PDB file of C-alpha atoms in Angstrom:
ATOM      1  CA  MET A1234      49.351 -61.704-173.749  1.00 69.00           C
ATOM      2  CA  LYS A1235      49.465 -58.414-171.916  1.00 74.00           C
ATOM      3  CA  ILE A1236      48.414 -58.374-168.300  1.00 76.00           C
ATOM      4  CA  SER A1237      47.016 -54.988-167.358  1.00 77.00           C
ATOM      5  CA  ARG A1238      48.254 -53.576-164.049  1.00 77.00           C
ATOM      6  CA  ARG A1239      45.598 -52.842-161.480  1.00 76.00           C
ATOM      7  CA  PRO A1240      45.504 -49.126-160.765  1.00 75.00           C
ATOM      8  CA  LEU A1241      46.639 -48.293-157.208  1.00 75.00           C
ATOM      9  CA  ALA A1242      44.703 -45.747-155.177  1.00 72.00           C
ATOM     10  CA  ALA A1243      47.034 -42.969-153.973  1.00 73.00           C
ATOM     11  CA  THR A1244      44.587 -40.828-152.021  1.00 72.00           C
ATOM     12  CA  VAL A1245      45.179 -39.518-148.516  1.00 67.00           C
ATOM     13  CA  PRO A1246      42.908 -41.361-146.125  1.00 70.00           C
ATOM     14  CA  SER A1247      40.219 -39.007-144.887  1.00 74.00           C
ATOM     15  CA  MET A1248      40.680 -40.434-141.371  1.00 71.00           C
ATOM     16  CA  ALA A1249      44.084 -38.664-141.160  1.00 73.00           C
ATOM     17  CA  MET A1250      42.774 -35.186-142.090  1.00 78.00           C
ATOM     18  CA  GLY A1251      42.302 -34.208-138.447  1.00 78.00           C
ATOM     19  CA  ASP A1252      45.874 -35.234-137.575  1.00 77.00           C
ATOM     20  CA  ILE A1253      47.296 -33.361-140.575  1.00 81.00           C
ATOM     21  CA  ALA A1254      45.395 -30.204-139.666  1.00 83.00           C
ATOM     22  CA  PHE A1255      46.539 -30.481-136.049  1.00 81.00           C
ATOM     23  CA  ASN A1256      50.204 -30.884-137.030  1.00 82.00           C
ATOM     24  CA  LEU A1257      49.987 -27.910-139.388  1.00 84.00           C
ATOM     25  CA  LEU A1258      48.441 -25.841-136.617  1.00 82.00           C
ATOM     26  CA  ILE A1259      51.316 -26.677-134.236  1.00 80.00           C
ATOM     27  CA  PHE A1260      53.863 -25.936-136.974  1.00 81.00           C
ATOM     28  CA  PHE A1261      52.480 -22.452-137.604  1.00 80.00           C
ATOM     29  CA  VAL A1262      52.132 -21.729-133.878  1.00 75.00           C
ATOM     30  CA  ILE A1263      55.851 -22.517-133.451  1.00 74.00           C
ATOM     31  CA  LEU A1264      56.766 -20.332-136.431  1.00 73.00           C
ATOM     32  CA  ALA A1265      54.753 -17.427-135.110  1.00 68.00           C
ATOM     33  CA  LYS A1266      56.083 -17.626-131.569  1.00 63.00           C
ATOM     34  CA  ALA A1267      59.758 -18.343-132.205  1.00 61.00           C
ATOM     35  CA  THR A1268      61.939 -15.256-131.897  1.00 59.00           C
ATOM     36  CA  ASP A1269      64.970 -14.556-134.063  1.00 67.00           C
ATOM     37  CA  ASP A1270      67.323 -14.465-131.101  1.00 75.00           C
ATOM     38  CA  SER A1271      66.434 -17.871-129.662  1.00 73.00           C
ATOM     39  CA  HIS A1272      69.761 -19.280-130.861  1.00 77.00           C
ATOM     40  CA  LEU A1273      71.833 -16.836-128.783  1.00 84.00           C
ATOM     41  CA  GLN A1274      73.527 -17.946-125.579  1.00 88.00           C
ATOM     42  CA  TRP A1275      72.772 -15.798-122.516  1.00 89.00           C
ATOM     43  CA  ASP A1276      71.687 -16.367-118.912  1.00 91.00           C
ATOM     44  CA  PRO A1277      69.246 -13.846-117.453  1.00 91.00           C
ATOM     45  CA  ALA A1278      69.862 -12.122-114.124  1.00 91.00           C
ATOM     46  CA  ASP A1279      67.264 -12.771-111.432  1.00 88.00           C
ATOM     47  CA  THR A1280      65.134 -10.475-109.315  1.00 86.00           C
ATOM     48  CA  ALA A1281      62.282 -10.805-106.833  1.00 84.00           C
ATOM     49  CA  ASP A1282      59.466  -9.088-108.723  1.00 82.00           C
ATOM     50  CA  VAL A1283      58.960  -9.717-112.398  1.00 85.00           C
ATOM     51  CA  THR A1284      56.096  -8.901-114.707  1.00 85.00           C
ATOM     52  CA  SER A1285      55.228 -10.166-118.159  1.00 84.00           C
ATOM     53  CA  ALA A1286      57.555  -8.562-120.692  1.00 80.00           C
ATOM     54  CA  GLY A1287      55.059  -8.824-123.535  1.00 80.00           C
ATOM     55  CA  ALA A1288      55.880  -8.405-127.203  1.00 78.00           C
ATOM     56  CA  ALA A1289      58.266  -5.773-128.546  1.00 83.00           C
ATOM     57  CA  LYS A1290      59.480  -4.582-131.938  1.00 85.00           C
ATOM     58  CA  VAL A1291      63.065  -4.372-130.716  1.00 88.00           C
ATOM     59  CA  SER A1292      65.016  -6.985-128.803  1.00 89.00           C
ATOM     60  CA  ILE A1293      68.652  -6.395-127.864  1.00 91.00           C
ATOM     61  CA  VAL A1294      70.854  -9.210-126.618  1.00 92.00           C
ATOM     62  CA  ILE A1295      74.274  -9.095-124.992  1.00 93.00           C
ATOM     63  CA  ASP A1296      75.392 -12.700-125.101  1.00 92.00           C
ATOM     64  CA  ALA A1297      77.883 -14.618-122.977  1.00 91.00           C
ATOM     65  CA  GLU A1298      80.722 -13.317-125.178  1.00 91.00           C
ATOM     66  CA  SER A1299      79.550  -9.682-124.717  1.00 90.00           C
ATOM     67  CA  LYS A1300      78.529  -9.318-128.358  1.00 92.00           C
ATOM     68  CA  TYR A1301      75.574  -7.102-129.265  1.00 93.00           C
ATOM     69  CA  TYR A1302      72.584  -8.336-131.285  1.00 92.00           C
ATOM     70  CA  LEU A1303      69.606  -6.303-132.485  1.00 90.00           C
ATOM     71  CA  ASN A1304      66.668  -8.550-133.383  1.00 87.00           C
ATOM     72  CA  GLY A1305      69.077 -11.454-133.826  1.00 85.00           C
ATOM     73  CA  GLN A1306      71.570  -9.618-136.066  1.00 87.00           C
ATOM     74  CA  GLN A1307      75.006  -8.761-134.700  1.00 90.00           C
ATOM     75  CA  VAL A1308      75.599  -5.004-134.562  1.00 90.00           C
ATOM     76  CA  GLY A1309      78.221  -2.584-133.351  1.00 89.00           C
ATOM     77  CA  ILE A1310      77.485  -0.208-130.510  1.00 86.00           C
ATOM     78  CA  ALA A1311      77.783   2.859-132.772  1.00 86.00           C
ATOM     79  CA  GLN A1312      74.954   1.712-135.084  1.00 86.00           C
ATOM     80  CA  LEU A1313      72.643   0.711-132.266  1.00 87.00           C
ATOM     81  CA  ALA A1314      70.865   4.008-131.461  1.00 86.00           C
ATOM     82  CA  PRO A1315      70.054   4.929-135.109  1.00 88.00           C
ATOM     83  CA  GLN A1316      68.906   1.374-135.865  1.00 90.00           C
ATOM     84  CA  ILE A1317      66.611   1.277-132.814  1.00 90.00           C
ATOM     85  CA  GLU A1318      65.186   4.651-133.860  1.00 89.00           C
ATOM     86  CA  GLN A1319      64.611   3.305-137.388  1.00 90.00           C
ATOM     87  CA  VAL A1320      62.797   0.174-136.178  1.00 89.00           C
ATOM     88  CA  LEU A1321      60.669   2.060-133.656  1.00 88.00           C
ATOM     89  CA  GLY A1322      59.728   4.716-136.203  1.00 86.00           C
ATOM     90  CA  ASN A1323      56.669   6.692-135.119  1.00 84.00           C
ATOM     91  CA  ALA A1324      55.445   4.047-132.693  1.00 84.00           C
ATOM     92  CA  THR A1325      53.898   5.298-129.475  1.00 84.00           C
ATOM     93  CA  GLY A1326      53.288   4.001-125.964  1.00 81.00           C
ATOM     94  CA  ASP A1327      53.886   0.290-125.401  1.00 81.00           C
ATOM     95  CA  ASP A1328      55.030  -0.122-129.015  1.00 86.00           C
ATOM     96  CA  ARG A1329      58.244   1.738-128.105  1.00 88.00           C
ATOM     97  CA  ARG A1330      59.196  -1.040-125.692  1.00 89.00           C
ATOM     98  CA  VAL A1331      62.695  -2.464-126.122  1.00 91.00           C
ATOM     99  CA  LEU A1332      63.507  -5.861-124.627  1.00 90.00           C
ATOM    100  CA  LEU A1333      66.953  -5.926-123.071  1.00 92.00           C
ATOM    101  CA  LYS A1334      68.399  -9.420-122.701  1.00 93.00           C
ATOM    102  CA  VAL A1335      71.738  -9.084-120.973  1.00 93.00           C
ATOM    103  CA  HIS A1336      73.913 -11.992-119.865  1.00 94.00           C
ATOM    104  CA  ARG A1337      74.032 -11.913-116.060  1.00 92.00           C
ATOM    105  CA  THR A1338      77.813 -11.448-115.827  1.00 92.00           C
ATOM    106  CA  ALA A1339      78.112  -8.808-118.576  1.00 93.00           C
ATOM    107  CA  THR A1340      79.906  -5.754-117.232  1.00 91.00           C
ATOM    108  CA  ALA A1341      78.841  -2.101-117.080  1.00 90.00           C
ATOM    109  CA  ASN A1342      81.120  -1.064-119.942  1.00 90.00           C
ATOM    110  CA  HIS A1343      78.981  -3.331-122.147  1.00 91.00           C
ATOM    111  CA  PHE A1344      75.414  -2.824-120.904  1.00 92.00           C
ATOM    112  CA  GLU A1345      75.445   0.903-120.008  1.00 91.00           C
ATOM    113  CA  PRO A1346      76.024   2.041-123.622  1.00 90.00           C
ATOM    114  CA  ILE A1347      72.976  -0.046-124.596  1.00 91.00           C
ATOM    115  CA  ILE A1348      70.772   1.641-121.988  1.00 90.00           C
ATOM    116  CA  GLU A1349      72.073   5.003-123.195  1.00 88.00           C
ATOM    117  CA  ALA A1350      71.370   4.094-126.844  1.00 88.00           C
ATOM    118  CA  VAL A1351      67.786   3.031-126.036  1.00 89.00           C
ATOM    119  CA  SER A1352      67.299   6.220-124.052  1.00 86.00           C
ATOM    120  CA  GLU A1353      68.652   8.291-126.981  1.00 84.00           C
ATOM    121  CA  ALA A1354      66.306   6.524-129.407  1.00 86.00           C
ATOM    122  CA  GLY A1355      63.349   7.275-127.153  1.00 86.00           C
ATOM    123  CA  GLY A1356      62.571   3.651-126.341  1.00 88.00           C
ATOM    124  CA  THR A1357      61.252   2.302-123.066  1.00 89.00           C
ATOM    125  CA  ILE A1358      63.433  -0.335-121.469  1.00 91.00           C
ATOM    126  CA  MET A1359      62.206  -3.736-120.335  1.00 92.00           C
ATOM    127  CA  HIS A1360      64.941  -5.786-118.684  1.00 92.00           C
ATOM    128  CA  VAL A1361      64.254  -9.459-119.358  1.00 92.00           C
ATOM    129  CA  LEU A1362      64.902 -11.230-116.050  1.00 91.00           C
ATOM    130  CA  GLU A1363      64.160 -14.451-114.242  1.00 89.00           C
ATOM    131  CA  GLU A1364      62.169 -14.687-111.031  1.00 86.00           C
ATOM    132  CA  LYS A1365      64.409 -15.221-108.009  1.00 80.00           C
ATOM    133  CA  ARG A1366      63.826 -18.584-106.358  1.00 72.00           C
ATOM    134  CA  ASN A1367      64.688 -18.884-102.673  1.00 65.00           C
TER     135      ASN A1367
ATOM    136  CA  MET B1382       8.767 -58.784-131.141  1.00 61.00           C
ATOM    137  CA  LYS B1383      12.142 -57.240-130.487  1.00 65.00           C
ATOM    138  CA  VAL B1384      14.649 -57.211-133.290  1.00 64.00           C
ATOM    139  CA  ARG B1385      18.270 -57.413-132.185  1.00 65.00           C
ATOM    140  CA  ARG B1386      20.727 -55.142-133.901  1.00 62.00           C
ATOM    141  CA  LYS B1387      23.184 -57.318-135.665  1.00 62.00           C
ATOM    142  CA  CYS B1388      26.168 -55.064-136.101  1.00 64.00           C
ATOM    143  CA  LYS B1389      27.756 -53.189-133.176  1.00 65.00           C
ATOM    144  CA  LEU B1390      29.084 -49.641-133.775  1.00 67.00           C
ATOM    145  CA  LEU B1391      32.775 -49.056-133.222  1.00 61.00           C
ATOM    146  CA  VAL B1392      33.057 -46.798-130.193  1.00 65.00           C
ATOM    147  CA  GLU B1393      36.786 -46.923-129.521  1.00 67.00           C
ATOM    148  CA  PRO B1394      39.590 -45.523-131.699  1.00 64.00           C
ATOM    149  CA  PRO B1395      41.408 -48.074-133.764  1.00 68.00           C
ATOM    150  CA  SER B1396      44.387 -49.434-131.876  1.00 72.00           C
ATOM    151  CA  SER B1397      46.658 -48.741-134.848  1.00 71.00           C
ATOM    152  CA  ALA B1398      46.149 -44.955-134.307  1.00 72.00           C
ATOM    153  CA  THR B1399      47.220 -44.860-130.650  1.00 77.00           C
ATOM    154  CA  GLY B1400      50.852 -44.287-131.674  1.00 78.00           C
ATOM    155  CA  ASP B1401      49.834 -41.218-133.722  1.00 78.00           C
ATOM    156  CA  ILE B1402      47.653 -39.900-130.921  1.00 80.00           C
ATOM    157  CA  ALA B1403      50.467 -40.294-128.368  1.00 83.00           C
ATOM    158  CA  PHE B1404      52.931 -38.550-130.720  1.00 82.00           C
ATOM    159  CA  ASN B1405      50.570 -35.635-131.286  1.00 80.00           C
ATOM    160  CA  LEU B1406      49.980 -35.267-127.553  1.00 84.00           C
ATOM    161  CA  ILE B1407      53.748 -35.257-126.869  1.00 84.00           C
ATOM    162  CA  VAL B1408      54.301 -32.562-129.530  1.00 81.00           C
ATOM    163  CA  PHE B1409      51.424 -30.489-128.150  1.00 81.00           C
ATOM    164  CA  PHE B1410      52.724 -30.525-124.564  1.00 83.00           C
ATOM    165  CA  LEU B1411      56.321 -29.912-125.697  1.00 79.00           C
ATOM    166  CA  VAL B1412      55.203 -26.809-127.603  1.00 76.00           C
ATOM    167  CA  CYS B1413      53.184 -25.597-124.628  1.00 76.00           C
ATOM    168  CA  ALA B1414      56.161 -26.080-122.288  1.00 73.00           C
ATOM    169  CA  SER B1415      58.776 -24.494-124.562  1.00 68.00           C
ATOM    170  CA  ILE B1416      56.843 -21.323-125.425  1.00 69.00           C
ATOM    171  CA  GLN B1417      57.116 -19.356-122.223  1.00 71.00           C
ATOM    172  CA  PRO B1418      56.562 -15.623-122.410  1.00 74.00           C
ATOM    173  CA  ASP B1419      59.506 -13.455-121.312  1.00 81.00           C
ATOM    174  CA  SER B1420      59.272 -11.877-117.900  1.00 85.00           C
ATOM    175  CA  GLY B1421      61.129  -8.849-116.664  1.00 87.00           C
ATOM    176  CA  ARG B1422      61.119  -5.399-115.134  1.00 87.00           C
ATOM    177  CA  PRO B1423      60.337  -2.128-116.887  1.00 87.00           C
ATOM    178  CA  GLN B1424      62.636   0.787-116.186  1.00 84.00           C
ATOM    179  CA  GLU B1425      62.210   4.455-116.894  1.00 78.00           C
ATOM    180  CA  ILE B1426      65.415   6.305-117.516  1.00 74.00           C
ATOM    181  CA  PRO B1427      65.381   9.978-118.438  1.00 70.00           C
ATOM    182  CA  ARG B1428      66.370  10.742-122.018  1.00 64.00           C
ATOM    183  CA  SER B1429      70.030  11.695-122.213  1.00 59.00           C
ATOM    184  CA  GLU B1430      70.835  15.281-123.077  1.00 57.00           C
ATOM    185  CA  GLU B1431      74.193  16.641-124.137  1.00 52.00           C
ATOM    186  CA  ASP B1432      73.791  20.215-122.904  1.00 51.00           C
ATOM    187  CA  GLN B1433      72.250  20.167-119.517  1.00 51.00           C
ATOM    188  CA  GLU B1434      71.560  23.540-118.029  1.00 52.00           C
ATOM    189  CA  GLN B1435      70.913  23.182-114.370  1.00 51.00           C
ATOM    190  CA  LYS B1436      68.624  26.000-113.434  1.00 51.00           C
ATOM    191  CA  GLU B1437      68.324  24.867-109.893  1.00 56.00           C
ATOM    192  CA  GLU B1438      70.964  23.358-107.691  1.00 61.00           C
ATOM    193  CA  VAL B1439      69.614  20.036-106.498  1.00 65.00           C
ATOM    194  CA  GLU B1440      71.664  17.710-104.342  1.00 78.00           C
ATOM    195  CA  ASN B1441      70.940  14.239-105.605  1.00 83.00           C
ATOM    196  CA  ILE B1442      71.742  10.954-103.974  1.00 88.00           C
ATOM    197  CA  GLU B1443      74.745   9.227-105.545  1.00 90.00           C
ATOM    198  CA  ILE B1444      75.373   5.513-105.558  1.00 91.00           C
ATOM    199  CA  ALA B1445      78.650   4.128-106.838  1.00 91.00           C
ATOM    200  CA  LEU B1446      78.951   0.477-107.809  1.00 88.00           C
ATOM    201  CA  THR B1447      82.076  -1.597-108.175  1.00 77.00           C
ATOM    202  CA  GLY B1448      82.916  -5.230-108.775  1.00 74.00           C
ATOM    203  CA  ASN B1449      82.444  -5.799-105.002  1.00 82.00           C
ATOM    204  CA  LEU B1450      78.983  -7.361-104.737  1.00 85.00           C
ATOM    205  CA  ASN B1451      78.609  -6.949-100.953  1.00 87.00           C
ATOM    206  CA  ALA B1452      78.962  -3.181-100.674  1.00 87.00           C
ATOM    207  CA  VAL B1453      78.121   0.039-102.504  1.00 89.00           C
ATOM    208  CA  SER B1454      79.044   3.648-101.946  1.00 89.00           C
ATOM    209  CA  LEU B1455      76.068   5.807-100.925  1.00 88.00           C
ATOM    210  CA  ASN B1456      76.938   9.513-101.019  1.00 88.00           C
ATOM    211  CA  GLY B1457      80.543   8.553-100.334  1.00 86.00           C
ATOM    212  CA  ASP B1458      79.799   6.192 -97.421  1.00 87.00           C
ATOM    213  CA  THR B1459      80.353   2.472 -97.852  1.00 88.00           C
ATOM    214  CA  VAL B1460      77.092   0.633 -97.220  1.00 88.00           C
ATOM    215  CA  ARG B1461      76.336  -3.091 -97.250  1.00 89.00           C
ATOM    216  CA  THR B1462      74.115  -4.046-100.183  1.00 86.00           C
ATOM    217  CA  SER B1463      71.641  -5.671 -97.770  1.00 86.00           C
ATOM    218  CA  GLU B1464      71.239  -2.354 -95.877  1.00 88.00           C
ATOM    219  CA  LEU B1465      70.891  -0.182 -98.988  1.00 88.00           C
ATOM    220  CA  GLY B1466      67.089  -0.361 -99.180  1.00 88.00           C
ATOM    221  CA  SER B1467      66.475   0.917 -95.649  1.00 89.00           C
ATOM    222  CA  ARG B1468      69.123   3.657 -95.958  1.00 89.00           C
ATOM    223  CA  LEU B1469      67.634   4.865 -99.235  1.00 88.00           C
ATOM    224  CA  THR B1470      64.093   4.837 -97.858  1.00 89.00           C
ATOM    225  CA  ASN B1471      65.250   7.062 -94.982  1.00 88.00           C
ATOM    226  CA  LEU B1472      67.006   9.468 -97.349  1.00 87.00           C
ATOM    227  CA  LEU B1473      64.076   9.694 -99.785  1.00 86.00           C
ATOM    228  CA  LYS B1474      61.396   9.924 -97.080  1.00 85.00           C
ATOM    229  CA  SER B1475      61.738  13.665 -96.644  1.00 83.00           C
ATOM    230  CA  LYS B1476      61.942  14.431-100.381  1.00 82.00           C
ATOM    231  CA  THR B1477      58.672  15.289-102.056  1.00 81.00           C
ATOM    232  CA  ARG B1478      59.580  16.823-105.436  1.00 83.00           C
ATOM    233  CA  PRO B1479      60.294  14.346-108.285  1.00 80.00           C
ATOM    234  CA  GLN B1480      63.607  16.053-109.140  1.00 80.00           C
ATOM    235  CA  ASP B1481      64.824  15.484-105.577  1.00 83.00           C
ATOM    236  CA  LYS B1482      64.131  11.753-105.858  1.00 86.00           C
ATOM    237  CA  ILE B1483      66.674  11.288-108.632  1.00 88.00           C
ATOM    238  CA  VAL B1484      69.363   8.785-107.662  1.00 90.00           C
ATOM    239  CA  ILE B1485      72.543   8.935-109.734  1.00 90.00           C
ATOM    240  CA  VAL B1486      74.033   5.501-110.380  1.00 91.00           C
ATOM    241  CA  LYS B1487      77.723   5.422-111.246  1.00 90.00           C
ATOM    242  CA  SER B1488      79.165   2.055-112.153  1.00 90.00           C
ATOM    243  CA  LYS B1489      82.761   1.009-112.492  1.00 89.00           C
ATOM    244  CA  THR B1490      83.443  -0.781-115.746  1.00 88.00           C
ATOM    245  CA  ASP B1491      83.703  -4.173-114.012  1.00 88.00           C
ATOM    246  CA  THR B1492      80.254  -3.971-112.353  1.00 91.00           C
ATOM    247  CA  PRO B1493      78.319  -7.116-113.320  1.00 92.00           C
ATOM    248  CA  TYR B1494      74.768  -6.777-114.667  1.00 93.00           C
ATOM    249  CA  HIS B1495      73.124  -8.913-111.939  1.00 92.00           C
ATOM    250  CA  HIS B1496      74.585  -6.633-109.239  1.00 92.00           C
ATOM    251  CA  TRP B1497      73.407  -3.535-111.126  1.00 92.00           C
ATOM    252  CA  ILE B1498      69.902  -5.040-111.370  1.00 92.00           C
ATOM    253  CA  ASP B1499      69.873  -5.809-107.613  1.00 90.00           C
ATOM    254  CA  VAL B1500      70.881  -2.248-106.711  1.00 91.00           C
ATOM    255  CA  THR B1501      68.530  -0.508-109.172  1.00 90.00           C
ATOM    256  CA  THR B1502      65.649  -2.713-107.931  1.00 90.00           C
ATOM    257  CA  GLU B1503      66.348  -1.461-104.387  1.00 89.00           C
ATOM    258  CA  ILE B1504      66.375   2.154-105.631  1.00 90.00           C
ATOM    259  CA  GLU B1505      63.032   1.779-107.409  1.00 88.00           C
ATOM    260  CA  GLN B1506      61.452   0.005-104.450  1.00 88.00           C
ATOM    261  CA  SER B1507      62.603   2.861-102.195  1.00 88.00           C
ATOM    262  CA  GLY B1508      60.868   5.374-104.464  1.00 88.00           C
ATOM    263  CA  GLY B1509      63.945   6.719-106.242  1.00 88.00           C
ATOM    264  CA  GLN B1510      64.250   7.656-109.921  1.00 87.00           C
ATOM    265  CA  ILE B1511      67.322   6.135-111.535  1.00 88.00           C
ATOM    266  CA  THR B1512      69.716   8.178-113.625  1.00 87.00           C
ATOM    267  CA  ILE B1513      72.894   6.723-115.030  1.00 87.00           C
ATOM    268  CA  GLN B1514      76.101   8.681-115.033  1.00 84.00           C
ATOM    269  CA  ARG B1515      78.779   7.177-117.204  1.00 78.00           C
ATOM    270  CA  GLU B1516      82.474   7.747-116.978  1.00 68.00           C
ATOM    271  CA  GLU B1517      83.531   9.845-119.954  1.00 62.00           C
ATOM    272  CA  GLN B1518      86.488   8.540-121.862  1.00 55.00           C
ATOM    273  CA  GLN B1519      88.902  11.132-123.136  1.00 51.00           C
ATOM    274  CA  THR B1520      91.946  10.523-125.249  1.00 51.00           C
ATOM    275  CA  ILE B1521      94.737  12.912-124.467  1.00 53.00           C
ATOM    276  CA  GLN B1522      97.680  12.993-126.812  1.00 53.00           C
ATOM    277  CA  VAL B1523     100.944  13.734-125.091  1.00 54.00           C
ATOM    278  CA  GLN B1524     103.516  15.274-127.394  1.00 49.00           C
TER     279      GLN B1524
END
């Protein structure tokens, strides 16, 4: 004699829909906010007055090993100005903002060429800094 | 005659879901804490030009930076970094035209970024306009 198996219900409980939606929301918020250079190691310099840096199309990092990164990709100093110009394109005003994230102990021979390259590309510099705490 | 309601409505969340609720709350506050917007300082630097024709002779203020964090050179005089702001304010006080307010910043190769930021902040707060002058590197072949 064959015993028929009772069919098992495999539906998602409707009680959990709210939780699932909430978790998805958080997941997409993280994806949208995370920048490509979050994995790079650098300590910001500090200053007394800081303002919100806002969003920018271009972000340049000089990390603790004095390597250059443009939007998270390692680049050489020679390619920096043309690449910034390419990313900025015909943007105007605040859209030409370039975030400069320089490790606090990086020396002038590393950060001055970056400032010059941004200036050549017609970008506006925003030094990313930390507020000084006394 | 009053009829008593037999079944009571469930008004509290099921105790089995408290773990999920706590987890979701932890994730929510972690995300809020980790996503901090960047803060910083905008800086306007004149666009670099190869062929500069100076039509007018303007004597600009020059500041030279080195690896020494306690002192800078202001027009050739050694000045303590703490006194730089007041000295610059005095020098820029009498200058009215924008081109006279240009302060040339020369940095030695070993000048650290945090020192450069401190000095350029002082210049901007004193009303100066920063211009960077870099040391040109030339390769000379000796035969």
